[in-house]
Amino acid sequence: MSKRTGNALGAFLIWVFAAGCGDGTTEPEPVTDMPLTTQEAVALLEAVEGLWNDPEPQIISGSEGSAVIACPLGGQARLTGMGSDEVVADTGRLVLDVTVAPTGCQLSRDGITFTLDGNPGLRHRMEITIVGFFEAFTVEGSSTGTLDWQVADRSGTCEIDLALSGAPDLSGPEPTVSLTQTGRLCGHSVEVEVEPPPDL
């Protein structure tokens, strides 16, 4: 008998013994070899971004520059960072630098329910500067970090490394900003449109 066959047989016998001693109602272990699809990965990103875009978060505790908020379906997340916007003469600037560290945070997006933990979390940076009527326009930003996720009986880790870019959109009656994140998301190469902040 080969060593590999012996190991497999030993593992099978242990499983049979454990199953015979149990009451037959043991819960299945989370599946770790089924990564998120591209659609699921984008939904995860948008769900997390919704935490710092929530206009009326349920705050559990807070201090200057930091707050713990309740997640929509259970668990919590710590938000650390700052945001500001200012207009000086003909120049407007919006700055956001926030880190979210979820703990058992349950979120739903596009019919998918996620449970997330920070490992160590996700940092989102954005700086947008507009001069005049878009005579000059610059965008700098990124989303980077790692999150542990669980969806039903699947689980894994999502590494995020996205760069933010943008351009003015003058096609409508009111000028707006088109923002896009590109890079790596949970093992996928993606290009994700970002909802611009309400101040733009």
Tab-separated table of C-alpha atoms in Angstrom:
chain	number	residue	atom	x	y	z
A	1	MET	CA	0.000	0.000	0.000
A	2	SER	CA	1.413	3.407	-0.937
A	3	LYS	CA	1.807	6.144	1.632
A	4	ARG	CA	-0.814	8.278	-0.160
A	5	THR	CA	-3.326	5.404	-0.192
A	6	GLY	CA	-2.658	4.719	3.475
A	7	ASN	CA	-3.251	8.373	4.372
A	8	ALA	CA	-6.480	8.445	2.401
A	9	LEU	CA	-7.691	5.217	4.019
A	10	GLY	CA	-6.813	6.526	7.472
A	11	ALA	CA	-8.713	9.767	6.865
A	12	PHE	CA	-11.735	7.795	5.616
A	13	LEU	CA	-11.756	5.532	8.695
A	14	ILE	CA	-11.564	8.556	11.006
A	15	TRP	CA	-14.518	10.103	9.160
A	16	VAL	CA	-16.547	6.887	9.414
A	17	PHE	CA	-15.796	6.586	13.122
A	18	ALA	CA	-16.742	10.213	13.790
A	19	ALA	CA	-19.946	9.860	11.778
A	20	GLY	CA	-20.893	6.696	13.652
A	21	CYS	CA	-20.363	8.323	17.043
A	22	GLY	CA	-22.337	11.464	16.197
A	23	ASP	CA	-26.052	12.039	16.159
A	24	GLY	CA	-26.162	12.444	12.388
A	25	THR	CA	-26.851	16.173	12.552
A	26	THR	CA	-23.345	17.610	12.302
A	27	GLU	CA	-23.173	20.777	10.215
A	28	PRO	CA	-20.992	20.706	7.078
A	29	GLU	CA	-17.684	22.506	7.201
A	30	PRO	CA	-17.420	25.637	5.033
A	31	VAL	CA	-16.130	24.938	1.537
A	32	THR	CA	-12.838	26.759	0.970
A	33	ASP	CA	-12.008	25.697	-2.590
A	34	MET	CA	-14.824	27.568	-4.356
A	35	PRO	CA	-13.689	31.198	-4.759
A	36	LEU	CA	-16.024	34.086	-5.402
A	37	THR	CA	-17.109	34.664	-8.970
A	38	THR	CA	-16.455	38.066	-10.538
A	39	GLN	CA	-20.085	39.030	-9.964
A	40	GLU	CA	-19.898	38.007	-6.298
A	41	ALA	CA	-16.586	39.846	-5.831
A	42	VAL	CA	-18.031	43.082	-7.231
A	43	ALA	CA	-21.100	42.662	-5.011
A	44	LEU	CA	-18.805	42.231	-1.977
A	45	LEU	CA	-16.919	45.431	-2.832
A	46	GLU	CA	-20.098	47.443	-3.352
A	47	ALA	CA	-21.564	46.101	-0.092
A	48	VAL	CA	-18.503	47.180	1.899
A	49	GLU	CA	-18.390	50.594	0.226
A	50	GLY	CA	-22.020	51.033	1.258
A	51	LEU	CA	-20.880	51.098	4.900
A	52	TRP	CA	-19.075	54.427	4.601
A	53	ASN	CA	-21.623	55.817	2.121
A	54	ASP	CA	-24.546	55.199	4.490
A	55	PRO	CA	-26.053	58.648	5.260
A	56	GLU	CA	-27.649	57.395	8.498
A	57	PRO	CA	-25.394	54.705	10.025
A	58	GLN	CA	-26.360	53.032	13.298
A	59	ILE	CA	-23.469	54.065	15.527
A	60	ILE	CA	-22.618	51.743	18.423
A	61	SER	CA	-19.731	53.821	19.774
A	62	GLY	CA	-17.453	56.536	18.509
A	63	SER	CA	-14.565	58.864	19.141
A	64	GLU	CA	-12.745	61.467	17.094
A	65	GLY	CA	-11.799	59.936	13.772
A	66	SER	CA	-13.284	56.517	14.564
A	67	ALA	CA	-16.689	54.886	14.947
A	68	VAL	CA	-18.101	51.394	15.391
A	69	ILE	CA	-21.307	50.934	13.419
A	70	ALA	CA	-23.846	48.127	13.234
A	71	CYS	CA	-23.939	46.179	9.975
A	72	PRO	CA	-27.360	45.892	8.300
A	73	LEU	CA	-27.882	42.154	8.974
A	74	GLY	CA	-25.754	41.682	12.095
A	75	GLY	CA	-22.220	42.139	13.340
A	76	GLN	CA	-20.340	45.402	13.268
A	77	ALA	CA	-17.569	47.333	11.555
A	78	ARG	CA	-15.058	49.907	12.749
A	79	LEU	CA	-14.628	52.917	10.475
A	80	THR	CA	-11.446	54.912	10.916
A	81	GLY	CA	-10.419	57.961	8.938
A	82	MET	CA	-11.642	61.278	7.693
A	83	GLY	CA	-13.551	63.013	4.955
A	84	SER	CA	-13.708	66.645	3.950
A	85	ASP	CA	-14.796	68.912	1.150
A	86	GLU	CA	-13.924	72.541	0.539
A	87	VAL	CA	-14.279	75.228	-2.086
A	88	VAL	CA	-11.673	77.969	-2.391
A	89	ALA	CA	-12.231	80.542	-5.148
A	90	ASP	CA	-12.964	78.455	-8.257
A	91	THR	CA	-11.433	75.215	-6.929
A	92	GLY	CA	-13.370	72.472	-5.192
A	93	ARG	CA	-11.702	69.547	-3.439
A	94	LEU	CA	-13.208	66.394	-1.954
A	95	VAL	CA	-11.019	64.127	0.198
A	96	LEU	CA	-11.909	60.753	1.694
A	97	ASP	CA	-9.521	58.408	3.504
A	98	VAL	CA	-11.304	55.714	5.484
A	99	THR	CA	-10.506	52.188	6.663
A	100	VAL	CA	-13.257	49.679	7.421
A	101	ALA	CA	-12.537	46.663	9.643
A	102	PRO	CA	-15.608	44.392	9.851
A	103	THR	CA	-16.232	41.840	12.605
A	104	GLY	CA	-18.875	39.251	11.783
A	105	CYS	CA	-20.394	41.933	9.566
A	106	GLN	CA	-23.356	40.640	7.575
A	107	LEU	CA	-24.229	42.466	4.372
A	108	SER	CA	-26.390	41.749	1.354
A	109	ARG	CA	-25.927	42.927	-2.210
A	110	ASP	CA	-27.543	41.699	-5.429
A	111	GLY	CA	-29.246	38.888	-3.518
A	112	ILE	CA	-25.945	37.629	-2.041
A	113	THR	CA	-25.437	37.629	1.738
A	114	PHE	CA	-21.862	38.020	2.979
A	115	THR	CA	-20.336	37.640	6.424
A	116	LEU	CA	-17.102	39.621	6.541
A	117	ASP	CA	-14.160	39.968	8.901
A	118	GLY	CA	-11.273	42.379	8.539
A	119	ASN	CA	-7.965	40.768	7.702
A	120	PRO	CA	-6.933	43.509	8.391
A	121	GLY	CA	-9.689	45.376	6.506
A	122	LEU	CA	-10.181	47.658	3.509
A	123	ARG	CA	-8.719	51.154	3.084
A	124	HIS	CA	-10.363	53.492	0.605
A	125	ARG	CA	-8.639	56.709	-0.452
A	126	MET	CA	-10.028	59.325	-2.809
A	127	GLU	CA	-9.091	62.915	-3.651
A	128	ILE	CA	-10.979	64.772	-6.363
A	129	THR	CA	-10.105	68.322	-7.434
A	130	ILE	CA	-12.201	70.385	-9.835
A	131	VAL	CA	-11.220	73.832	-11.101
A	132	GLY	CA	-13.906	76.069	-12.556
A	133	PHE	CA	-16.359	74.387	-14.893
A	134	PHE	CA	-14.099	71.312	-15.195
A	135	GLU	CA	-11.316	73.390	-16.760
A	136	ALA	CA	-9.045	71.168	-14.680
A	137	PHE	CA	-9.993	67.847	-13.134
A	138	THR	CA	-7.877	65.342	-11.205
A	139	VAL	CA	-8.656	62.111	-9.375
A	140	GLU	CA	-6.332	60.157	-7.124
A	141	GLY	CA	-7.345	57.161	-5.088
A	142	SER	CA	-7.245	53.463	-4.337
A	143	SER	CA	-8.934	50.634	-2.463
A	144	THR	CA	-6.532	48.169	-0.865
A	145	GLY	CA	-6.697	45.488	1.798
A	146	THR	CA	-7.863	41.990	2.652
A	147	LEU	CA	-11.201	40.654	3.873
A	148	ASP	CA	-12.235	37.211	5.056
A	149	TRP	CA	-15.643	36.279	3.648
A	150	GLN	CA	-18.317	33.628	3.997
A	151	VAL	CA	-21.250	33.034	1.645
A	152	ALA	CA	-23.582	30.198	2.725
A	153	ASP	CA	-21.256	27.193	3.217
A	154	ARG	CA	-18.335	28.727	1.286
A	155	SER	CA	-15.549	30.817	2.752
A	156	GLY	CA	-12.263	32.357	1.751
A	157	THR	CA	-10.100	35.467	1.687
A	158	CYS	CA	-10.416	38.358	-0.748
A	159	GLU	CA	-7.372	40.469	-1.558
A	160	ILE	CA	-8.179	43.898	-2.991
A	161	ASP	CA	-5.836	46.168	-4.948
A	162	LEU	CA	-7.746	48.721	-6.999
A	163	ALA	CA	-6.791	52.111	-8.443
A	164	LEU	CA	-9.343	54.896	-8.834
A	165	SER	CA	-9.598	57.034	-11.955
A	166	GLY	CA	-12.194	59.481	-13.176
A	167	ALA	CA	-13.355	61.905	-15.821
A	168	PRO	CA	-15.985	64.639	-16.045
A	169	ASP	CA	-19.269	63.756	-17.736
A	170	LEU	CA	-20.741	66.807	-19.468
A	171	SER	CA	-23.299	64.939	-21.553
A	172	GLY	CA	-26.291	65.720	-19.310
A	173	PRO	CA	-27.969	68.948	-18.270
A	174	GLU	CA	-25.818	68.999	-15.122
A	175	PRO	CA	-22.114	68.082	-15.126
A	176	THR	CA	-21.224	64.945	-13.188
A	177	VAL	CA	-18.172	62.803	-12.517
A	178	SER	CA	-17.568	59.297	-13.844
A	179	LEU	CA	-15.396	57.200	-11.510
A	180	THR	CA	-13.881	53.766	-12.176
A	181	GLN	CA	-11.864	51.324	-10.089
A	182	THR	CA	-9.555	48.945	-11.933
A	183	GLY	CA	-7.201	46.245	-10.709
A	184	ARG	CA	-7.399	42.984	-8.790
A	185	LEU	CA	-10.426	41.975	-6.739
A	186	CYS	CA	-10.691	38.560	-5.060
A	187	GLY	CA	-8.441	37.035	-7.717
A	188	HIS	CA	-10.207	38.684	-10.680
A	189	SER	CA	-9.155	41.522	-12.976
A	190	VAL	CA	-12.026	44.003	-12.839
A	191	GLU	CA	-13.191	47.422	-13.948
A	192	VAL	CA	-15.930	48.669	-11.639
A	193	GLU	CA	-17.918	51.873	-11.984
A	194	VAL	CA	-18.149	53.830	-8.728
A	195	GLU	CA	-21.100	55.930	-7.649
A	196	PRO	CA	-19.753	59.493	-7.267
A	197	PRO	CA	-20.105	61.146	-3.862
A	198	PRO	CA	-23.245	63.256	-3.397
A	199	ASP	CA	-21.147	66.440	-3.249
A	200	LEU	CA	-20.204	66.035	-6.931
